[in-house]
Coordinates of C-alpha atoms in Angstrom, one line a residue:
X1 CA 125.2 74.9 77.8
X2 CA 124.9 78.3 79.3
X3 CA 128.6 78.6 79.4
X4 CA 128.8 77.6 75.8
X5 CA 126.2 80.1 74.6
X6 CA 127.8 82.9 76.6
X7 CA 130.9 82.3 74.6
X8 CA 129.1 83.1 71.3
X9 CA 128.2 79.4 70.7
X10 CA 131.6 78.5 69.0
X11 CA 134.7 76.5 69.6
X12 CA 135.6 73.5 71.8
X13 CA 133.2 74.5 74.6
X14 CA 130.2 74.2 72.3
X15 CA 131.4 70.9 70.9
X16 CA 131.9 69.5 74.4
X17 CA 128.5 70.7 75.5
X18 CA 126.9 69.1 72.4
X19 CA 128.5 65.7 73.1
X20 CA 127.4 65.7 76.8
X21 CA 123.9 66.8 76.0
X22 CA 123.5 64.3 73.2
X23 CA 124.4 61.4 75.5
X24 CA 122.0 62.7 78.2
X25 CA 119.2 63.3 75.6
X26 CA 119.5 59.8 74.2
X27 CA 118.9 58.6 77.8
X28 CA 115.6 60.4 77.8
X29 CA 116.6 63.6 79.7
X30 CA 114.1 66.2 78.4
X31 CA 116.1 69.2 79.7
X32 CA 119.1 67.9 77.6
X33 CA 116.8 67.5 74.6
X34 CA 115.8 71.1 74.9
X35 CA 119.3 72.4 75.4
X36 CA 120.6 70.4 72.5
X37 CA 117.8 71.8 70.4
X38 CA 118.9 75.3 71.5
X39 CA 122.5 74.7 70.3
X40 CA 121.2 73.7 66.9
X41 CA 118.6 76.5 66.8
X42 CA 121.1 79.2 67.4
X43 CA 123.3 78.0 64.6
X44 CA 120.5 79.5 62.5
X45 CA 120.6 77.6 59.3
X46 CA 117.9 75.4 57.8
X47 CA 119.7 72.1 58.5
X48 CA 120.3 73.0 62.1
X49 CA 116.7 74.2 62.4
X50 CA 115.5 70.8 61.4
X51 CA 117.8 69.2 64.1
X52 CA 116.5 71.6 66.7
X53 CA 112.9 71.0 65.8
X54 CA 113.3 67.3 66.0
X55 CA 114.7 67.5 69.5
X56 CA 112.0 70.0 70.6
X57 CA 109.4 67.6 69.3
X58 CA 110.9 64.7 71.2
X59 CA 111.0 66.7 74.4
X60 CA 107.4 67.9 73.8
X61 CA 106.2 64.3 73.4
X62 CA 107.9 63.5 76.7
X63 CA 105.9 66.3 78.4
X64 CA 108.3 69.2 78.5
X65 CA 106.4 72.5 78.5
X66 CA 109.4 74.7 77.4
X67 CA 109.9 72.4 74.4
X68 CA 106.2 72.8 73.6
X69 CA 106.7 76.5 73.4
X70 CA 109.7 76.2 71.2
X71 CA 108.0 73.7 68.9
X72 CA 105.1 76.2 68.5
X73 CA 107.6 79.0 67.6
X74 CA 109.2 76.8 65.0
X75 CA 105.8 76.1 63.4
X76 CA 105.0 79.8 63.4
X77 CA 108.4 80.8 61.8
X78 CA 108.8 77.7 59.6
X79 CA 112.1 76.9 61.3
X80 CA 112.9 73.3 60.6
X81 CA 109.4 72.4 59.6
X82 CA 106.5 73.5 57.3
X83 CA 104.9 76.7 58.4
X84 CA 101.7 76.0 60.4
X85 CA 100.4 79.1 62.1
X86 CA 97.3 77.4 63.6
X87 CA 99.3 74.6 65.1
X88 CA 102.0 76.9 66.3
X89 CA 99.7 79.3 68.1
X90 CA 97.9 76.3 69.6
X91 CA 101.2 75.0 71.0
X92 CA 102.2 78.4 72.4
X93 CA 98.7 78.9 74.0
X94 CA 98.9 75.4 75.6
X95 CA 102.4 76.2 76.9
X96 CA 101.1 79.5 78.4
X97 CA 98.4 77.7 80.3
X98 CA 101.1 75.4 81.7
X99 CA 103.0 78.4 82.9
X100 CA 105.8 78.6 80.3
X101 CA 107.3 82.0 80.4
X102 CA 109.1 81.4 77.1
X103 CA 105.6 80.8 75.5
X104 CA 104.3 84.0 77.2
X105 CA 107.1 86.1 75.7
X106 CA 107.0 84.5 72.2
X107 CA 103.2 84.7 72.0
X108 CA 103.4 88.3 73.3
X109 CA 105.9 89.2 70.6
X110 CA 103.5 87.8 67.9
X111 CA 100.7 90.0 69.3
X112 CA 102.9 93.0 69.6
X113 CA 104.3 92.9 66.1
X114 CA 101.2 91.5 64.3
X115 CA 103.3 88.7 62.8
X116 CA 101.3 85.5 62.2
X117 CA 98.4 86.8 64.2
X118 CA 96.2 90.0 64.3
X119 CA 98.1 92.7 66.1
X120 CA 96.9 93.1 69.6
X121 CA 99.2 95.2 71.9
X122 CA 96.9 94.8 74.9
X123 CA 97.1 91.0 74.8
X124 CA 100.9 91.3 74.3
X125 CA 101.1 93.5 77.5
X126 CA 99.1 91.0 79.5
X127 CA 101.5 88.2 78.4
X128 CA 104.6 90.2 79.1
X129 CA 103.3 91.2 82.5
X130 CA 102.6 87.5 83.4
X131 CA 106.2 86.6 82.3
X132 CA 107.8 89.6 84.0
X133 CA 106.2 88.7 87.3
X134 CA 107.9 85.3 86.9
X135 CA 111.3 87.0 86.5
X136 CA 111.6 87.1 82.7
X137 CA 114.2 89.6 81.6
X138 CA 113.1 89.6 78.0
X139 CA 109.4 90.2 79.0
X140 CA 110.5 93.0 81.3
X141 CA 112.3 94.7 78.3
X142 CA 109.2 94.3 76.1
X143 CA 106.8 95.5 78.8
X144 CA 109.0 98.5 79.5
X145 CA 109.0 99.4 75.8
X146 CA 105.2 99.1 75.6
X147 CA 104.8 101.3 78.7
X148 CA 107.3 103.8 77.4
X149 CA 105.4 104.1 74.1
X150 CA 101.9 103.7 75.6
X151 CA 101.3 100.7 73.4
X152 CA 98.5 98.5 74.8
X153 CA 98.8 100.1 78.2
X154 CA 98.9 103.6 79.7
X155 CA 102.0 105.6 78.9
X156 CA 104.5 106.3 81.7
X157 CA 108.2 107.0 81.1
X158 CA 108.8 106.7 84.9
X159 CA 107.3 103.2 85.1
X160 CA 109.2 102.2 82.0
X161 CA 112.4 103.5 83.7
X162 CA 111.8 101.3 86.8
X163 CA 111.6 98.2 84.6
X164 CA 114.7 99.1 82.5
X165 CA 116.6 99.8 85.7
X166 CA 115.9 96.2 87.0
X167 CA 117.4 94.7 83.8
X168 CA 120.3 97.2 83.8
X169 CA 121.5 96.3 87.2
X170 CA 121.3 92.7 86.2
X171 CA 123.9 93.3 83.4
X172 CA 121.9 94.2 80.3
X173 CA 123.7 96.9 78.5
X174 CA 120.8 97.8 76.2
X175 CA 118.6 98.5 79.3
X176 CA 121.5 100.5 80.8
X177 CA 121.7 102.7 77.6
X178 CA 117.9 103.1 77.6
X179 CA 117.9 104.3 81.3
X180 CA 120.7 106.8 80.6
X181 CA 119.0 108.1 77.4
X182 CA 115.6 108.5 79.0
X183 CA 117.0 110.2 82.1
X184 CA 118.9 112.6 80.0
X185 CA 115.8 113.4 77.9
X186 CA 113.8 114.0 81.1
X187 CA 116.6 116.2 82.4
X188 CA 116.5 118.3 79.3
X189 CA 112.8 118.8 79.6
X190 CA 112.5 119.4 83.4
X191 CA 116.0 120.0 84.7
X192 CA 115.3 121.0 88.3
X193 CA 112.7 118.2 89.0
X194 CA 115.0 115.7 87.3
X195 CA 117.8 116.7 89.7
X196 CA 115.6 116.3 92.8
X197 CA 114.3 112.9 91.7
X198 CA 117.8 111.7 90.9
X199 CA 119.1 112.9 94.3
X200 CA 116.3 110.9 96.0
X201 CA 117.1 107.8 94.0
X202 CA 120.9 108.2 94.4
X203 CA 120.5 108.3 98.2
X204 CA 119.1 104.7 98.0
X205 CA 122.5 103.5 96.6
X206 CA 121.2 102.9 93.1
X207 CA 124.3 103.2 90.9
X208 CA 122.8 104.6 87.7
X209 CA 121.2 107.5 89.6
X210 CA 124.5 108.1 91.5
X211 CA 126.2 108.4 88.1
X212 CA 123.6 110.7 86.6
X213 CA 123.7 112.8 89.8
X214 CA 127.5 113.1 89.4
X215 CA 127.0 114.2 85.8
X216 CA 124.5 116.8 86.9
X217 CA 127.0 118.3 89.3
X218 CA 129.8 118.1 86.8
X219 CA 127.8 120.0 84.2
X220 CA 125.7 122.2 86.5
X221 CA 122.4 120.8 85.4
X222 CA 119.6 121.7 87.8
X223 CA 122.1 122.6 90.5
X224 CA 125.3 124.5 91.0
X225 CA 128.4 123.1 89.3
X226 CA 130.6 121.2 91.6
X227 CA 133.5 118.9 90.7
X228 CA 133.8 117.9 94.3
X229 CA 130.2 116.6 94.4
X230 CA 130.6 115.1 90.9
X231 CA 133.6 113.1 91.9
X232 CA 131.9 112.0 95.1
X233 CA 128.9 110.6 93.3
X234 CA 131.0 109.1 90.5
X235 CA 133.0 107.3 93.1
X236 CA 129.9 105.8 94.8
X237 CA 128.7 104.5 91.4
X238 CA 132.2 103.4 90.4
X239 CA 132.5 101.4 93.6
X240 CA 129.5 99.4 92.4
X241 CA 131.4 98.6 89.2
X242 CA 129.4 100.9 86.9
X243 CA 131.8 101.3 83.9
X244 CA 130.5 104.7 82.9
X245 CA 131.1 106.1 86.4
X246 CA 134.6 104.6 86.4
X247 CA 135.4 106.3 83.2
X248 CA 134.2 109.7 84.4
X249 CA 136.0 109.3 87.7
X250 CA 139.2 108.5 85.8
X251 CA 138.6 111.8 83.9
X252 CA 138.4 113.6 87.2
X253 CA 141.7 112.1 88.4
X254 CA 143.4 112.9 85.1
X255 CA 142.4 116.5 85.3
X256 CA 142.3 117.1 89.1
X257 CA 138.6 117.8 89.0
X258 CA 137.2 117.4 92.6
X259 CA 140.2 115.1 93.5
X260 CA 143.9 115.4 93.5
X261 CA 145.4 114.9 90.1
X262 CA 146.6 111.3 89.8
X263 CA 147.5 109.7 86.4
X264 CA 148.1 106.3 88.0
X265 CA 144.6 106.1 89.6
X266 CA 143.1 107.4 86.4
X267 CA 144.8 104.6 84.4
X268 CA 143.6 101.9 86.9
X269 CA 140.1 103.2 86.8
X270 CA 140.0 103.0 83.0
X271 CA 141.2 99.4 83.2
X272 CA 138.5 98.6 85.7
X273 CA 135.9 100.2 83.5
X274 CA 137.1 98.3 80.4
X275 CA 136.9 95.0 82.3
X276 CA 133.5 95.8 83.7
X277 CA 132.2 97.0 80.3
X278 CA 133.2 93.6 78.9
X279 CA 131.0 91.9 81.5
X280 CA 127.9 93.7 80.2
X281 CA 126.2 92.0 77.3
X282 CA 123.6 92.4 74.6
X283 CA 123.0 88.7 74.8
X284 CA 121.1 87.3 77.7
X285 CA 120.1 83.7 78.6
X286 CA 116.6 83.9 79.8
X287 CA 114.1 81.4 81.4
X288 CA 113.9 77.8 80.1
X289 CA 117.3 78.1 78.4
X290 CA 116.1 80.7 75.9
X291 CA 118.7 83.1 74.5
X292 CA 117.7 86.6 73.5
X293 CA 119.7 89.1 71.5
X294 CA 118.7 92.6 72.6
X295 CA 119.6 94.2 69.3
X296 CA 116.8 92.2 67.6
X297 CA 114.4 92.8 70.5
X298 CA 115.0 96.6 70.2
X299 CA 114.4 96.5 66.5
X300 CA 111.1 94.6 66.9
X301 CA 109.9 96.9 69.7
X302 CA 110.4 100.0 67.6
X303 CA 108.5 98.7 64.6

C-alpha cells in the first residue's frame, strides 16, 4: 500500500495492492480494511468515498483506533456519508483518548481552522504537540507553523526552525523550503548573528546549515567573501545528498570558484542533484497509513 501511494496511487501497482488488501480485509484483517479504505479515499470522488467509509466503519466495529479516527473525519467532512459533526467529533475525541495520532492531527486541524468546531488554536497546539511527540510528521509541520506565527502558543521563529529542520532532513521538501526561506529572512535582518549561528549549527554536520553557510561565504553575507570556504561547505552538504548544495557546488566547478574548473564534475553533480531532488516529496505517508499533501497543509496553515 505504501509503495502504491508513493507512486501517485495509479497503475498496476495500485490494482495489485487493492486485490491483495481486499482478500486480507475479507478475512477480518483490520489493518487491511483501513489501507483499503485509504486507497478508495484518496481517489477522491463520492463513490470512492462511500467505499472508503464502509471499510473504515468495518474496521472501527472490529476495534481499530485508526479507523475510528478516519470514520470521524468522514462524518465531519461528509465524505461517503451524511455530515454529522457531533458524531464525527465524538469519534475523533474517542480515538485521541486511545492514542491515535491521526485523530490528534485531524482534530487539531479542525480547531486550528475553525472548521466544524469553534476555532481554538491553543487546543490545536496541544493536540499537535501530543502527536509530534509520537513522531507525527504532519503534526510537526502544523506545530512549527503555529509557533512561527504565534498562534495558540508563544511565537519563536527559532523553535519553529528546529521543527521544520527535523521534517526537512526526513525528506519533506516543503519543510526544506521553509527552513531556507526563514534562514534567509533572518540573515537579512541580522546578518552577523545569523552567520555565527549557522557556523555553530554547520559544525554539528547539519546539511542545511552547511549549505547556508556556504552561501554566506559565496555572497559575503556576515563574513568575508570566500569561494574556497563556500566550496568547502557546499561539498560537506553535497556529500549528505542535499540537492541545493550539489547544484551550487556544480556551479563552482563550472566556473572554477574555490575549486579547479571541471565541466565533467559539474555535470555529474547536476545529475546527482536532479536524482536527489526527485527523492524529495510534497506527499508524505504519516502514521496509521495516513497520506498528507503538504501543499494543502501549507494552504490551511496560512488561512
